[in-house]
Amino acid sequence: MYNSKITGLGYYVPDNVVTNNDLSKVMDTNDEWIRERTGIEERRHIIKGEDTTTSMGVKAAKIAIERAGIDKNDIDFIVFATLSPDYYFPGPGVLVQRDLGIGTVGALDVRNQCSGFVYGISVADQYIKSGMYKNILVIGSEVHSTGLDMTTRGRNVSVIFGDGAGAAILSREEDTSKGILSTHLHSEGQHAEELALIAPGMGKRWVTDIIDEKDSNDESYFPYMNGQFVFKNAVVRFSEVIKEGLAKNNLEATDINMLVPHQANLRIAQFIQKKFGLEDKQVYNNIMKYGNTTAASIPIALTEAWEQGKVKEGDLVVLAAFGSGFTWGSAIIKW
């Protein structure tokens, strides 16, 4: 019996900083309005032609591989979580395998949006615990900026999201008291359209519609979010899935050394922090700098927390996410 352990972390964000004031020049918004509702001060947007979802994932992965002290050819499997792949198909997992020059290992694409990295960690964890693989690369990477409605019409969504990538190496750990203790995953598809990008798709809005209609007034080609409804569901599901993970391992909230929540909205994170009675030093937030980077948000935040010495050997680390689907999940980790 094995556990999996995070042995290397890395992240990459574009150099292009977009502040709230920058957004106020292209839509009817302002710094105070955005900060009050989301806690976001700035985010990163790619410069077209310089970065892609895959290229950012590769850059984050190289750092994680080096920090894990392994060679790229030691990687047995790749899991890539994103809602913004370079191509409609194939997914970016195989592109990472090609661009890193790794052998013909398996590559799995995860489409669970904000909870994608937690889902990816769970899949990798089970593969390693079963003995099937020894080292797995898990990436969360997103390019939102090229698909947002950067007008006043789309401001409620467009001010929130940013671009970036994070990566982790999960490796076999024989000491089962260390590493990933458990993961917990859920979904509730009845609310799928409350946070969604409907088109293009092979269902109601086909790709051929874009070619035939070229209708710039069709809002189904931009992300939609029922903000208040999502917020109310998020605070409930975050709490439930964290409690579930703690109970599974006979732990209490007081045992948490570091909670790394998905960076959806600073107000959600603050609500959860207060509910669990955690101090500021026990929760890591960076949405102020990067906005919501969806599947990339947890690995970016976890990497920063580790780099700053806020995650140490022996710490109990909890990852938790909620997002489109609705899907949500948690991971309980003994560092």
Short mmCIF file of C-alpha atoms in Angstrom, two decimals:
data_model
loop_
_atom_site.label_atom_id
_atom_site.label_comp_id
_atom_site.label_asym_id
_atom_site.label_seq_id
_atom_site.Cartn_x
_atom_site.Cartn_y
_atom_site.Cartn_z
CA MET A 1 0.00 0.00 0.00
CA TYR A 2 1.30 3.41 -0.97
CA ASN A 3 0.38 7.04 -0.55
CA SER A 4 1.12 9.75 -3.06
CA LYS A 5 3.15 12.76 -2.01
CA ILE A 6 3.61 16.15 -3.67
CA THR A 7 7.36 16.30 -4.30
CA GLY A 8 7.57 19.30 -6.63
CA LEU A 9 5.57 22.45 -7.32
CA GLY A 10 5.81 25.20 -9.93
CA TYR A 11 3.76 28.00 -11.42
CA TYR A 12 3.88 30.50 -14.25
CA VAL A 13 1.87 33.67 -14.90
CA PRO A 14 2.21 36.05 -17.86
CA ASP A 15 4.15 39.29 -17.39
CA ASN A 16 1.23 41.36 -18.65
CA VAL A 17 -0.47 42.88 -15.56
CA VAL A 18 -4.02 44.19 -16.04
CA THR A 19 -5.23 46.39 -13.19
CA ASN A 20 -8.79 47.33 -12.28
CA ASN A 21 -8.06 50.82 -13.58
CA ASP A 22 -7.00 49.31 -16.91
CA LEU A 23 -10.37 47.58 -17.18
CA SER A 24 -12.18 50.83 -16.39
CA LYS A 25 -10.86 52.18 -19.68
CA VAL A 26 -12.70 49.56 -21.75
CA MET A 27 -15.88 49.02 -19.69
CA ASP A 28 -18.04 50.84 -17.18
CA THR A 29 -16.38 49.73 -13.95
CA ASN A 30 -13.91 51.01 -11.37
CA ASP A 31 -11.35 49.81 -8.88
CA GLU A 32 -13.59 50.23 -5.83
CA TRP A 33 -16.49 48.33 -7.41
CA ILE A 34 -14.29 45.34 -8.31
CA ARG A 35 -12.42 45.21 -5.00
CA GLU A 36 -15.59 45.44 -2.94
CA ARG A 37 -17.26 42.53 -4.73
CA THR A 38 -14.32 40.23 -5.42
CA GLY A 39 -11.19 41.38 -3.59
CA ILE A 40 -9.32 41.48 -6.90
CA GLU A 41 -6.85 44.29 -7.57
CA GLU A 42 -5.16 42.99 -10.72
CA ARG A 43 -4.83 39.92 -12.90
CA ARG A 44 -2.55 38.61 -15.67
CA HIS A 45 -3.52 38.37 -19.33
CA ILE A 46 -1.42 36.66 -21.95
CA ILE A 47 0.00 38.56 -24.88
CA LYS A 48 -1.44 36.79 -27.90
CA GLY A 49 1.18 34.80 -29.74
CA GLU A 50 3.47 34.52 -26.73
CA ASP A 51 1.63 32.17 -24.36
CA THR A 52 -1.02 29.48 -24.61
CA THR A 53 -2.70 27.18 -22.10
CA THR A 54 -0.21 24.46 -23.06
CA SER A 55 2.92 26.63 -23.08
CA MET A 56 2.16 28.03 -19.64
CA GLY A 57 1.53 24.51 -18.36
CA VAL A 58 4.89 23.39 -19.77
CA LYS A 59 6.70 26.27 -18.04
CA ALA A 60 5.08 25.46 -14.70
CA ALA A 61 5.80 21.75 -15.19
CA LYS A 62 9.51 22.29 -15.82
CA ILE A 63 9.84 24.07 -12.47
CA ALA A 64 7.90 21.34 -10.66
CA ILE A 65 9.99 18.57 -12.26
CA GLU A 66 13.24 20.27 -11.26
CA ARG A 67 12.05 20.81 -7.69
CA ALA A 68 10.95 17.18 -7.44
CA GLY A 69 14.51 16.13 -8.25
CA ILE A 70 13.45 13.81 -11.04
CA ASP A 71 14.11 13.62 -14.76
CA LYS A 72 11.25 14.29 -17.16
CA ASN A 73 11.54 10.67 -18.31
CA ASP A 74 10.71 9.52 -14.78
CA ILE A 75 7.14 10.78 -15.33
CA ASP A 76 4.74 7.87 -15.86
CA PHE A 77 1.52 9.76 -16.55
CA ILE A 78 0.18 13.28 -17.20
CA VAL A 79 -3.06 14.82 -15.96
CA PHE A 80 -3.98 18.23 -17.42
CA ALA A 81 -6.91 20.21 -15.98
CA THR A 82 -8.31 23.13 -18.00
CA LEU A 83 -11.49 24.65 -19.41
CA SER A 84 -9.50 26.57 -22.04
CA PRO A 85 -7.58 24.09 -24.22
CA ASP A 86 -5.50 25.31 -27.14
CA TYR A 87 -7.58 23.24 -29.53
CA TYR A 88 -11.16 21.93 -29.52
CA PHE A 89 -9.32 18.59 -29.70
CA PRO A 90 -6.88 17.09 -28.95
CA GLY A 91 -6.56 18.24 -25.36
CA PRO A 92 -3.39 19.82 -23.97
CA GLY A 93 -2.19 16.70 -22.12
CA VAL A 94 -0.64 15.23 -25.28
CA LEU A 95 0.77 18.62 -26.26
CA VAL A 96 2.61 18.80 -22.93
CA GLN A 97 3.94 15.28 -23.47
CA ARG A 98 5.23 16.36 -26.89
CA ASP A 99 6.63 19.72 -25.81
CA LEU A 100 8.42 18.31 -22.75
CA GLY A 101 9.84 15.50 -24.87
CA ILE A 102 8.51 12.78 -22.58
CA GLY A 103 8.08 9.22 -23.87
CA THR A 104 4.73 7.76 -24.89
CA VAL A 105 3.13 7.89 -21.46
CA GLY A 106 -0.60 8.29 -20.97
CA ALA A 107 -2.09 11.79 -20.91
CA LEU A 108 -5.50 12.55 -19.43
CA ASP A 109 -7.46 15.80 -19.83
CA VAL A 110 -9.75 16.85 -16.99
CA ARG A 111 -12.67 19.21 -17.73
CA ASN A 112 -13.88 20.12 -14.25
CA GLN A 113 -13.19 23.84 -14.40
CA CYS A 114 -12.57 25.40 -10.97
CA SER A 115 -12.33 22.03 -9.23
CA GLY A 116 -10.22 20.57 -12.04
CA PHE A 117 -6.92 20.52 -10.18
CA VAL A 118 -8.44 18.80 -7.13
CA TYR A 119 -10.05 16.24 -9.44
CA GLY A 120 -6.69 15.78 -11.18
CA ILE A 121 -4.90 15.30 -7.87
CA SER A 122 -7.49 12.71 -6.88
CA VAL A 123 -7.01 10.74 -10.11
CA ALA A 124 -3.22 10.82 -9.80
CA ASP A 125 -3.42 9.84 -6.13
CA GLN A 126 -5.48 6.75 -6.91
CA TYR A 127 -3.16 5.66 -9.72
CA ILE A 128 -0.18 5.88 -7.40
CA LYS A 129 -1.94 4.21 -4.45
CA SER A 130 -2.86 1.30 -6.70
CA GLY A 131 0.81 0.84 -7.62
CA MET A 132 0.18 1.52 -11.30
CA TYR A 133 2.42 4.61 -11.52
CA LYS A 134 5.26 6.12 -9.51
CA ASN A 135 5.51 9.76 -10.68
CA ILE A 136 2.61 11.73 -12.15
CA LEU A 137 2.60 15.29 -13.49
CA VAL A 138 -0.59 17.20 -12.67
CA ILE A 139 -1.15 20.60 -14.35
CA GLY A 140 -3.83 23.25 -14.06
CA SER A 141 -3.59 25.96 -16.71
CA GLU A 142 -6.00 28.54 -18.11
CA VAL A 143 -6.21 31.29 -20.73
CA HIS A 144 -9.41 33.20 -20.01
CA SER A 145 -8.53 36.60 -21.43
CA THR A 146 -9.02 35.73 -25.11
CA GLY A 147 -12.58 34.49 -24.52
CA LEU A 148 -14.08 37.17 -22.29
CA ASP A 149 -16.61 39.84 -23.19
CA MET A 150 -14.44 42.89 -22.47
CA THR A 151 -17.34 45.33 -22.60
CA THR A 152 -19.74 46.72 -20.02
CA ARG A 153 -22.17 43.93 -20.96
CA GLY A 154 -19.72 41.30 -19.72
CA ARG A 155 -18.12 43.11 -16.81
CA ASN A 156 -19.63 40.97 -14.02
CA VAL A 157 -17.67 37.99 -15.32
CA SER A 158 -14.75 39.54 -17.20
CA VAL A 159 -13.29 41.46 -14.24
CA ILE A 160 -12.92 38.22 -12.28
CA PHE A 161 -10.79 35.97 -14.47
CA GLY A 162 -7.07 35.85 -15.22
CA ASP A 163 -4.52 33.65 -16.97
CA GLY A 164 -1.87 31.39 -15.44
CA ALA A 165 -0.66 27.86 -14.77
CA GLY A 166 0.45 25.69 -11.87
CA ALA A 167 1.88 22.18 -11.71
CA ALA A 168 2.66 19.47 -9.19
CA ILE A 169 4.58 16.21 -9.24
CA LEU A 170 2.96 13.41 -7.25
CA SER A 171 5.32 10.60 -6.33
CA ARG A 172 5.04 7.30 -4.51
CA GLU A 173 5.36 7.51 -0.71
CA GLU A 174 5.73 4.31 1.29
CA ASP A 175 4.99 5.99 4.63
CA THR A 176 1.18 6.06 4.53
CA SER A 177 1.03 8.60 7.36
CA LYS A 178 2.41 11.18 4.90
CA GLY A 179 1.22 12.61 1.61
CA ILE A 180 -2.35 12.72 0.36
CA LEU A 181 -4.51 11.16 3.05
CA SER A 182 -7.81 11.36 1.17
CA THR A 183 -9.71 13.18 -1.58
CA HIS A 184 -13.44 13.87 -1.83
CA LEU A 185 -15.31 14.69 -5.05
CA HIS A 186 -18.90 15.72 -5.79
CA SER A 187 -21.12 17.10 -8.55
CA GLU A 188 -24.61 18.54 -8.95
CA GLY A 189 -25.40 18.85 -12.64
CA GLN A 190 -28.88 20.28 -12.13
CA HIS A 191 -27.19 23.69 -11.82
CA ALA A 192 -24.92 23.27 -14.85
CA GLU A 193 -26.18 26.34 -16.72
CA GLU A 194 -25.78 28.69 -13.73
CA LEU A 195 -22.06 28.97 -14.50
CA ALA A 196 -21.34 27.97 -18.05
CA LEU A 197 -20.04 28.74 -21.52
CA ILE A 198 -22.74 27.33 -23.79
CA ALA A 199 -21.16 27.85 -27.21
CA PRO A 200 -19.48 26.73 -29.30
CA GLY A 201 -20.61 23.18 -28.70
CA MET A 202 -22.04 20.14 -30.42
CA GLY A 203 -25.38 20.52 -28.63
CA LYS A 204 -27.50 23.67 -28.85
CA ARG A 205 -24.88 25.89 -30.50
CA TRP A 206 -22.88 24.09 -33.18
CA VAL A 207 -19.56 25.26 -34.52
CA THR A 208 -21.20 25.71 -37.94
CA ASP A 209 -23.49 28.34 -36.38
CA ILE A 210 -20.48 30.56 -35.84
CA ILE A 211 -19.47 30.30 -39.47
CA ASP A 212 -22.98 30.81 -40.81
CA GLU A 213 -24.26 33.52 -38.45
CA LYS A 214 -21.22 35.43 -37.18
CA ASP A 215 -23.61 37.01 -34.68
CA SER A 216 -21.57 39.13 -32.26
CA ASN A 217 -24.72 39.83 -30.24
CA ASP A 218 -25.15 36.19 -29.26
CA GLU A 219 -24.07 36.12 -25.62
CA SER A 220 -23.90 32.30 -25.51
CA TYR A 221 -20.37 32.58 -26.85
CA PHE A 222 -19.27 34.27 -23.62
CA PRO A 223 -19.18 32.85 -20.08
CA TYR A 224 -22.34 33.29 -18.02
CA MET A 225 -22.47 33.30 -14.23
CA ASN A 226 -25.40 33.68 -11.88
CA GLY A 227 -23.16 35.32 -9.30
CA GLN A 228 -25.35 35.33 -6.19
CA PHE A 229 -26.59 31.79 -6.79
CA VAL A 230 -23.04 30.52 -7.29
CA PHE A 231 -21.84 32.34 -4.15
CA LYS A 232 -24.60 30.84 -1.98
CA ASN A 233 -23.89 27.31 -3.22
CA ALA A 234 -20.13 27.73 -2.97
CA VAL A 235 -20.06 28.63 0.73
CA VAL A 236 -22.22 25.61 1.56
CA ARG A 237 -20.30 23.10 -0.54
CA PHE A 238 -16.88 24.40 0.51
CA SER A 239 -17.84 23.86 4.15
CA GLU A 240 -19.32 20.41 3.55
CA VAL A 241 -16.39 19.00 1.60
CA ILE A 242 -13.79 20.33 4.04
CA LYS A 243 -15.71 18.82 6.96
CA GLU A 244 -16.02 15.55 5.03
CA GLY A 245 -12.26 15.35 4.53
CA LEU A 246 -11.48 16.17 8.14
CA ALA A 247 -13.98 13.62 9.45
CA LYS A 248 -12.59 10.91 7.17
CA ASN A 249 -9.21 11.33 8.85
CA ASN A 250 -10.48 11.93 12.41
CA LEU A 251 -9.27 15.53 12.31
CA GLU A 252 -10.69 18.84 13.47
CA ALA A 253 -10.52 22.34 11.99
CA THR A 254 -7.98 23.19 14.68
CA ASP A 255 -5.61 20.66 13.08
CA ILE A 256 -5.40 22.64 9.82
CA ASN A 257 -2.07 24.39 9.31
CA MET A 258 -2.88 25.71 5.83
CA LEU A 259 -6.12 25.91 3.86
CA VAL A 260 -5.66 26.67 0.17
CA PRO A 261 -9.09 27.36 -1.30
CA HIS A 262 -9.84 27.82 -4.97
CA GLN A 263 -9.46 31.54 -5.66
CA ALA A 264 -12.98 32.26 -6.88
CA ASN A 265 -13.81 35.29 -4.78
CA LEU A 266 -12.04 36.67 -1.73
CA ARG A 267 -15.41 37.06 0.03
CA ILE A 268 -16.05 33.31 -0.25
CA ALA A 269 -12.62 32.50 1.19
CA GLN A 270 -13.15 34.94 4.05
CA PHE A 271 -16.56 33.43 4.82
CA ILE A 272 -15.05 29.92 5.00
CA GLN A 273 -12.14 31.15 7.11
CA LYS A 274 -14.51 32.68 9.63
CA LYS A 275 -16.77 29.62 9.69
CA PHE A 276 -13.86 27.31 10.54
CA GLY A 277 -12.32 29.77 13.00
CA LEU A 278 -9.01 29.98 11.11
CA GLU A 279 -6.46 32.75 11.50
CA ASP A 280 -5.09 34.68 8.53
CA LYS A 281 -1.86 32.68 8.69
CA GLN A 282 -3.86 29.46 8.20
CA VAL A 283 -5.42 30.47 4.87
CA TYR A 284 -3.57 31.41 1.70
CA ASN A 285 -5.21 33.81 -0.75
CA ASN A 286 -3.67 35.43 -3.83
CA ILE A 287 -6.78 36.33 -5.83
CA MET A 288 -5.84 39.98 -5.24
CA LYS A 289 -2.89 39.56 -7.64
CA TYR A 290 -4.13 37.03 -10.18
CA GLY A 291 -7.93 36.99 -10.18
CA ASN A 292 -9.67 33.65 -10.67
CA THR A 293 -7.45 31.37 -12.75
CA THR A 294 -9.88 28.44 -12.45
CA ALA A 295 -7.99 25.11 -12.58
CA ALA A 296 -4.69 26.95 -12.11
CA SER A 297 -5.69 28.82 -8.96
CA ILE A 298 -4.96 26.14 -6.35
CA PRO A 299 -1.58 25.02 -7.74
CA ILE A 300 -0.44 28.66 -8.12
CA ALA A 301 -1.51 29.49 -4.57
CA LEU A 302 -0.08 26.26 -3.11
CA THR A 303 3.25 26.88 -4.84
CA GLU A 304 3.43 30.45 -3.53
CA ALA A 305 2.55 29.33 0.00
CA TRP A 306 5.28 26.69 -0.12
CA GLU A 307 7.84 29.12 -1.57
CA GLN A 308 7.11 31.56 1.26
CA GLY A 309 7.67 28.90 3.91
CA LYS A 310 4.00 28.81 4.90
CA VAL A 311 3.73 25.10 4.09
CA LYS A 312 6.25 22.98 5.97
CA GLU A 313 7.10 19.35 6.61
CA GLY A 314 4.47 17.77 8.85
CA ASP A 315 1.80 20.42 8.21
CA LEU A 316 -1.80 19.48 7.57
CA VAL A 317 -2.74 21.12 4.27
CA VAL A 318 -6.30 21.22 2.96
CA LEU A 319 -7.18 22.00 -0.68
CA ALA A 320 -10.80 22.80 -1.51
CA ALA A 321 -12.59 23.95 -4.67
CA PHE A 322 -16.06 24.66 -6.02
CA GLY A 323 -17.10 25.70 -9.49
CA SER A 324 -18.95 25.17 -12.74
CA GLY A 325 -20.83 21.93 -13.06
CA PHE A 326 -21.49 22.36 -10.21
CA THR A 327 -18.51 20.32 -9.09
CA TRP A 328 -16.54 20.53 -5.86
CA GLY A 329 -13.87 18.63 -3.98
CA SER A 330 -11.21 18.58 -1.30
CA ALA A 331 -7.84 16.98 -0.63
CA ILE A 332 -6.41 16.36 2.84
CA ILE A 333 -2.62 16.31 2.81
CA LYS A 334 0.02 15.59 5.45
CA TRP A 335 3.00 17.49 4.06
#
